[in-house]
Tab-separated table of C-alpha atoms in Angstrom:
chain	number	residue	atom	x	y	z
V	63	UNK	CA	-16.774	0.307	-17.132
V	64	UNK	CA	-19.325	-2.332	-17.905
V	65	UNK	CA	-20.754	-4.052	-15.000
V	66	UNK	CA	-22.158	-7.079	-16.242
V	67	UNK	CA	-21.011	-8.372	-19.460
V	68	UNK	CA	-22.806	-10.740	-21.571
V	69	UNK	CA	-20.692	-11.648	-24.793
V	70	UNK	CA	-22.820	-13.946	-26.468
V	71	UNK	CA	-25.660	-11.892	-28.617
V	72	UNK	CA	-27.161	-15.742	-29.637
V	73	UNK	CA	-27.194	-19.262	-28.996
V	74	UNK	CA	-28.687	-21.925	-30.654
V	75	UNK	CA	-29.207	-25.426	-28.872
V	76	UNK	CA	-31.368	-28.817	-29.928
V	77	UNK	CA	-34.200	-29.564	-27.679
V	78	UNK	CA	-32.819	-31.832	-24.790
V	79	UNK	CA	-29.606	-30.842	-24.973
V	80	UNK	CA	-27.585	-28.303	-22.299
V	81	UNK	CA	-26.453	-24.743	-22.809
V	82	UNK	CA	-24.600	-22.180	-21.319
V	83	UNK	CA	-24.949	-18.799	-21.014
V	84	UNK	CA	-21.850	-16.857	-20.162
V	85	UNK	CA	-21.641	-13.540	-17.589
V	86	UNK	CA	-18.816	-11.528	-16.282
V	87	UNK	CA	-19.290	-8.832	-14.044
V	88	UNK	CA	-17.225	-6.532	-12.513
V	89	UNK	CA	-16.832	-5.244	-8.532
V	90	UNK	CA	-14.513	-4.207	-6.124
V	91	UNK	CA	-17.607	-4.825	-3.121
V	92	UNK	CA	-16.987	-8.092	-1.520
V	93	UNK	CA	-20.752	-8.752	-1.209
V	94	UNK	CA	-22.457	-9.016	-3.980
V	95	UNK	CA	-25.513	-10.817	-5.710
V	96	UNK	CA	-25.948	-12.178	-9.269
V	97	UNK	CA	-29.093	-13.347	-10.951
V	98	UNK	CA	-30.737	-14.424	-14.178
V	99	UNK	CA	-33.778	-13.209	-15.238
V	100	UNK	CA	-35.364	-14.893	-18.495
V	101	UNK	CA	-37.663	-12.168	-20.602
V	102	UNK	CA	-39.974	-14.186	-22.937
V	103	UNK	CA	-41.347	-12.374	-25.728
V	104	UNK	CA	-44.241	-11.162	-24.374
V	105	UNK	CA	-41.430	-9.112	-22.089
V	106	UNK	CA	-41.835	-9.527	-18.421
V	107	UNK	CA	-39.112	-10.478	-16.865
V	108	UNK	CA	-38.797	-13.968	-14.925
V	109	UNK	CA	-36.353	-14.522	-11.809
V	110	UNK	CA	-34.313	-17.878	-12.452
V	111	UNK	CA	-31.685	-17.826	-9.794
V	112	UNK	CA	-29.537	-16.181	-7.629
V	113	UNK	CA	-26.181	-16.846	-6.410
V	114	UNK	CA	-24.466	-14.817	-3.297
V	115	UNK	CA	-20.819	-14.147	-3.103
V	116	UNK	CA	-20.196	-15.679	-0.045
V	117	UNK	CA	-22.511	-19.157	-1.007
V	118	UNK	CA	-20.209	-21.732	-0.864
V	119	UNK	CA	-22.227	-24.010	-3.554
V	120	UNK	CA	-23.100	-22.845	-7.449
V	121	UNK	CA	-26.968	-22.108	-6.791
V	122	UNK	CA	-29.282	-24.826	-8.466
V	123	UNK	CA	-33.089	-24.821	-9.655
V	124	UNK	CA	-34.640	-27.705	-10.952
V	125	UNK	CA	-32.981	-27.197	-14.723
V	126	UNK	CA	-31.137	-24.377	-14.289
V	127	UNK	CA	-27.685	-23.889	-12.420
V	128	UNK	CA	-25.496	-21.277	-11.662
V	129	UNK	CA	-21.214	-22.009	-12.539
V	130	UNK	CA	-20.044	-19.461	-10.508
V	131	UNK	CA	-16.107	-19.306	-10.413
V	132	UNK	CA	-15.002	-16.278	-7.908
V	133	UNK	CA	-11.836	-15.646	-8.885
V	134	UNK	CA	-12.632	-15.234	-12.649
V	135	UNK	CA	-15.649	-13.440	-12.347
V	136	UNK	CA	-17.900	-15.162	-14.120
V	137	UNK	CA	-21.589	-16.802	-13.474
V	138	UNK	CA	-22.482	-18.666	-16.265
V	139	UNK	CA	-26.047	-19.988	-16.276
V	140	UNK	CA	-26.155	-23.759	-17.359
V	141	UNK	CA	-29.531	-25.107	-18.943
V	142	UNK	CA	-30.096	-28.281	-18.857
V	143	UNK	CA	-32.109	-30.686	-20.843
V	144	UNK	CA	-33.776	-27.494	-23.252
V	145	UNK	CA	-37.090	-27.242	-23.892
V	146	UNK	CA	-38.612	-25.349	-26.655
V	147	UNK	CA	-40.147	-23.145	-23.958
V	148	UNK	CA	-36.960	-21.995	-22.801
V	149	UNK	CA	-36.290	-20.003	-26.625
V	150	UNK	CA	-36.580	-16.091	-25.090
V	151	UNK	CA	-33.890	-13.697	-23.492
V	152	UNK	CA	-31.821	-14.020	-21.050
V	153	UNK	CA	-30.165	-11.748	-18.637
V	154	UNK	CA	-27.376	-11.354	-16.144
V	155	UNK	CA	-27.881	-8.998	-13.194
V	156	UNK	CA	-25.699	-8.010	-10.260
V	157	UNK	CA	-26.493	-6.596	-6.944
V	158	UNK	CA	-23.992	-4.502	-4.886
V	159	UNK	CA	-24.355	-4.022	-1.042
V	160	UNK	CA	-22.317	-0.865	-0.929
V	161	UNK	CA	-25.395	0.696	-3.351
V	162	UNK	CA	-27.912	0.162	-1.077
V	163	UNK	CA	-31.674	-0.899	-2.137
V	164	UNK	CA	-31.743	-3.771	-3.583
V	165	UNK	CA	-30.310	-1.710	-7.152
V	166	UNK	CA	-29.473	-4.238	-10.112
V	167	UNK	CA	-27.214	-3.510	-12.931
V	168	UNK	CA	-28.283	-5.674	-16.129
V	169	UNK	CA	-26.270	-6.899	-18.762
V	170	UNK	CA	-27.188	-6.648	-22.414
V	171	UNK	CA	-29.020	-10.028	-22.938
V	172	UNK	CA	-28.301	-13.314	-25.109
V	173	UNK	CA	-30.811	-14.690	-27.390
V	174	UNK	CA	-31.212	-18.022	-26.711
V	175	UNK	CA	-32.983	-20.201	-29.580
V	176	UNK	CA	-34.175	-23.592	-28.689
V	177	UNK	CA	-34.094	-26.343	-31.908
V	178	UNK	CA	-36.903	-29.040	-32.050
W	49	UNK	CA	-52.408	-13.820	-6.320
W	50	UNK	CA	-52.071	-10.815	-8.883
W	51	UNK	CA	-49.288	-10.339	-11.051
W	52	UNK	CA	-47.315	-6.665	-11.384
W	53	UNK	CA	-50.231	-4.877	-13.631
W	54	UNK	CA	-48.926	-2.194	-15.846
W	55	UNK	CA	-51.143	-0.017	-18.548
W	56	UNK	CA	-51.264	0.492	-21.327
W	57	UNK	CA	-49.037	-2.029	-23.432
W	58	UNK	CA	-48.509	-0.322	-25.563
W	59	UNK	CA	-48.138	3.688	-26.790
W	60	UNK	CA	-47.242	5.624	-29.951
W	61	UNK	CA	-46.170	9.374	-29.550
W	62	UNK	CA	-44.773	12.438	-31.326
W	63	UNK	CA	-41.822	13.552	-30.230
W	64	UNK	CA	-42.578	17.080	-27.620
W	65	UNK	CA	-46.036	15.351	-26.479
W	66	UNK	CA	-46.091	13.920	-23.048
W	67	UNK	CA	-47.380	10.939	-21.477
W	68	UNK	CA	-47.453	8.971	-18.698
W	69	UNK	CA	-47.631	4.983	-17.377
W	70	UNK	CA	-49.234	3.301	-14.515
W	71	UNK	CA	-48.166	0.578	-12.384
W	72	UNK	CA	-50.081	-1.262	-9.391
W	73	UNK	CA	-47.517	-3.546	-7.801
W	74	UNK	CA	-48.120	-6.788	-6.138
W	75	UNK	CA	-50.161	-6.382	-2.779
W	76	UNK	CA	-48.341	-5.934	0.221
W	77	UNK	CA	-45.286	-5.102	-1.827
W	78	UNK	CA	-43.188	-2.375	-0.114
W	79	UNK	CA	-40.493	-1.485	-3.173
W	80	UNK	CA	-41.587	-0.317	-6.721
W	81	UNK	CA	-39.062	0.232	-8.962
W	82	UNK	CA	-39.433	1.897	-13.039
W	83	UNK	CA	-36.767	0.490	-14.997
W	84	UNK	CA	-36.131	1.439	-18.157
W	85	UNK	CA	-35.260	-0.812	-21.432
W	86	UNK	CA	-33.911	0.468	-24.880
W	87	UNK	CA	-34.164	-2.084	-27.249
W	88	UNK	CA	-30.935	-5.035	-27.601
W	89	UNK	CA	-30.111	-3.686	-23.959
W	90	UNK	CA	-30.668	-4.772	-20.690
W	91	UNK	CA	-33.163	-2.831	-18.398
W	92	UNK	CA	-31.736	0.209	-16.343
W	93	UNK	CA	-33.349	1.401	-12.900
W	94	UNK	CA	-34.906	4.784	-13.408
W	95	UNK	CA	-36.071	5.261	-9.745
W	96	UNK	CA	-37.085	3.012	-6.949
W	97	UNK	CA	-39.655	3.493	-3.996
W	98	UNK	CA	-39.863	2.492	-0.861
W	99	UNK	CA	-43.112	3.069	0.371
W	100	UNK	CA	-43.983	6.408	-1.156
W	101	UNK	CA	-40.541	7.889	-0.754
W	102	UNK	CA	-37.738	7.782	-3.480
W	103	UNK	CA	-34.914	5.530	-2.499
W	104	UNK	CA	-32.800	6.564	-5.695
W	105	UNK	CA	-33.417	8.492	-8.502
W	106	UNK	CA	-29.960	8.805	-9.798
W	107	UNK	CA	-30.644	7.672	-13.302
W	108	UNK	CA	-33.645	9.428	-13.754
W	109	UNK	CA	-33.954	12.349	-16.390
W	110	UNK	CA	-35.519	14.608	-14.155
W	111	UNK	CA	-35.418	18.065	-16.932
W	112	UNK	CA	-38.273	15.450	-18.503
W	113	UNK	CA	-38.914	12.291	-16.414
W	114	UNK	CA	-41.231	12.512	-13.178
W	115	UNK	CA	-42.443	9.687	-11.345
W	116	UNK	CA	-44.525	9.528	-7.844
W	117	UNK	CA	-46.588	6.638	-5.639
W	118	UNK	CA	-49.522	7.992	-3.747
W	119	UNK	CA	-49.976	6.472	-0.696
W	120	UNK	CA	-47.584	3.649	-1.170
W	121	UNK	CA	-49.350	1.627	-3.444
W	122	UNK	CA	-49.880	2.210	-7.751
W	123	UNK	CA	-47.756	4.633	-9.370
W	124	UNK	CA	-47.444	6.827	-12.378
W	125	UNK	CA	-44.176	7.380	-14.582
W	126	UNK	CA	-44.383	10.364	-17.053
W	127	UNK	CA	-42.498	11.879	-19.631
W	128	UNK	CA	-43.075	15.549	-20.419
W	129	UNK	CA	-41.642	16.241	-23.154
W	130	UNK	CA	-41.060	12.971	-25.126
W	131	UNK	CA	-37.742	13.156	-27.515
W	132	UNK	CA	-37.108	9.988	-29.835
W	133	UNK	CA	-34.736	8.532	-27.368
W	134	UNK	CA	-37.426	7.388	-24.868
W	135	UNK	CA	-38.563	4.507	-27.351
W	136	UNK	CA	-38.122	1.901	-25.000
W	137	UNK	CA	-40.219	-0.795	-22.534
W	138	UNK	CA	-41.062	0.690	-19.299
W	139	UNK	CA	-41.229	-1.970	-17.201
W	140	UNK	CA	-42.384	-1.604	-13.178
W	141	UNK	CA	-41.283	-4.205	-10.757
W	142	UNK	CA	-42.333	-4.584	-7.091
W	143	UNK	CA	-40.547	-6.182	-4.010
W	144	UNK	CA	-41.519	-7.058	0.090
W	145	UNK	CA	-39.867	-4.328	1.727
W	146	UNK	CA	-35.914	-4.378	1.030
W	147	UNK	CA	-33.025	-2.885	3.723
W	148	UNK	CA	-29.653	-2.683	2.357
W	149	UNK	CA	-28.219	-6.085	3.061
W	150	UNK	CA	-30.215	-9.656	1.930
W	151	UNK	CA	-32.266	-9.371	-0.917
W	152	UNK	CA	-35.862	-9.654	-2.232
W	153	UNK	CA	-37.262	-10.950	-5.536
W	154	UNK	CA	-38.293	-9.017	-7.351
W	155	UNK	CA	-41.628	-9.614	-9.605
W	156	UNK	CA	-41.740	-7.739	-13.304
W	157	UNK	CA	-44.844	-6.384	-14.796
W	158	UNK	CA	-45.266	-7.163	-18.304
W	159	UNK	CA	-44.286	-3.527	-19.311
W	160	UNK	CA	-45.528	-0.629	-21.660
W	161	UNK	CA	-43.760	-0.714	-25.490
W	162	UNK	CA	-43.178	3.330	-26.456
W	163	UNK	CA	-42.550	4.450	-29.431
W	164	UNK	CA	-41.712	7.961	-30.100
W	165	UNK	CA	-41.902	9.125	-33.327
C-alpha cells in the first residue's frame, strides 16, 4: 500500500497568489514525521518543513505552512504569496519511528508551475 | 560551509557495463544515505550509513548494487552490471548523527543523471 500519496501530478498558480499542495499518507505508528522537500530543476532536493505527529500546531516557515489534519491523514503544504522561484517539484515524505534511522518514504511529486 | 558534493552529473552507459558514483557528505555529518530516483517518482532509500556501517540496506539490489564509506566520510555507489532499469538520479544525502527517535535534516547533493542505454 502506498505510503505517501500525492494526487495532484500539476498545479498552476499566478504569482502572488496561494496554493496548496495535497498529501495523504498512510501509518498504523503513532509517531511519525512528515516533510516537504522542494526539488528545483537542477535536482537537489530542499527541506521546507516538518510537522511531528504529536505537534499540537500546523508547522509554519516564513511562506510555507503545513495543514495537517490527524484524523484524515493528510498534510497539505500551503504556499503563500508565490513567487516565480517557487515553479519546481514538490514532495511529501514521511518518517516512521518503528523503522528506525531516520528512513523516509517519498511520495510521487506535484509539479508546481508558478504564472507571472 | 560545503554543500553535499556528488560526481559526476551526469553518465551515459550500455546496458552490462558497470559504474560507479561518489559522494562526500557535509563535514561532520554522521549519516549518508544513496537514494534512488526513477523519473515522475519520488526518491527511494537504497542504503543508509551510519558512520561506516550499514544501517539498512533493505532496498538495495545487492545481485548488482554495492555501496561502501571508508572511514566514515565520502562514499562510492556502484552498479555492476547496469540493466536499463537503473536510469535514474542517484542522489546522496548526509545527516548529524541520527538515533531512532527525533530527527535530523537531512541535506541533498545535487545528484548524478544515469542513463542506461
Amino acid at each position: 500500500a502506498q505510503k505517501i500519496t500525492q494526487t495532484q501530478p500539476g498545479m498552476f498558480v499566478q504569482e502572488k497568489e496561494a496554493v496548496t499542495l495535497d498529501c495523504t499518507y498512510d501509518t498504523s505508528d503513532p509517531s511519525y514525521g512528515l516533510f516537504w522537500y522542494k526539488q528545483p530543476s537542477s535536482g537537489e532536493m530542499i527541506f521546507l518543513i516538518y510537522q511531528g505527529s504529536y505537534d499540537q500546531q500546523n508547522a509554519t516557515e516564513g511562506r510555507y505552512s503545513l495543514n495537517f489534519q490527524k484524523a484524515r491523514k493528510s498534510a497539505n503544504l500551503v504556499i503563500s504569496a508565490s513567487q516565480l522561484g517557487d515553479s519546481a517539484m514538490y514532495f511529501c515524505a514521511m518518517r516512521e519511528a518503528n523503522t528506525g534511522f531516520q528512513k523516509l518514504v517519498f511520495g510521487t511529486g506535484t509539479r508546481l508551475l508558478v504564472s507571472p | 560551509e560545503a554543500g553535499v558534493a556528488q560526481s559526476p552529473r551526469y553518465k551515459i552507459i550500455e546496458k552490462r557495463q558497470s559504474v560507479a558514483f561518489w559522494c562526500n557528505p557535509i563535514s561532520g555529518h554522521a549519516t549518508l544515505y544513496w537514494y534512488q530516483q526513477i523519473l515522475g517518482q519520488g526518491p527511494k532509500l537504497l542504503i543508509q550509513f551510519q558512520n561506516n556501517g550499514v544501517v539498512d540496506d533493505s532496498q538495495l539490489p545487492k545481485d548488482r548494487f554495492s555501496a561502501e564509506r571508508l572511514k566514515g566520510v565520502d562514499s562510492t555507489l556502484k552498479i555492476q552490471p547496469a540493466k536499463l532499469e537503473d536510469s535514474a538520479v542517484y542522489l546522496c544525502a548526509s545527516s548529524l548523527r541520527v538515533g531512532t527517535s527525533g530527527w535530523n535534516e537531512q541535506f541533498f547533493g545535487p545528484g548524478t543523471r544515469l542513463t542506461v542505454l
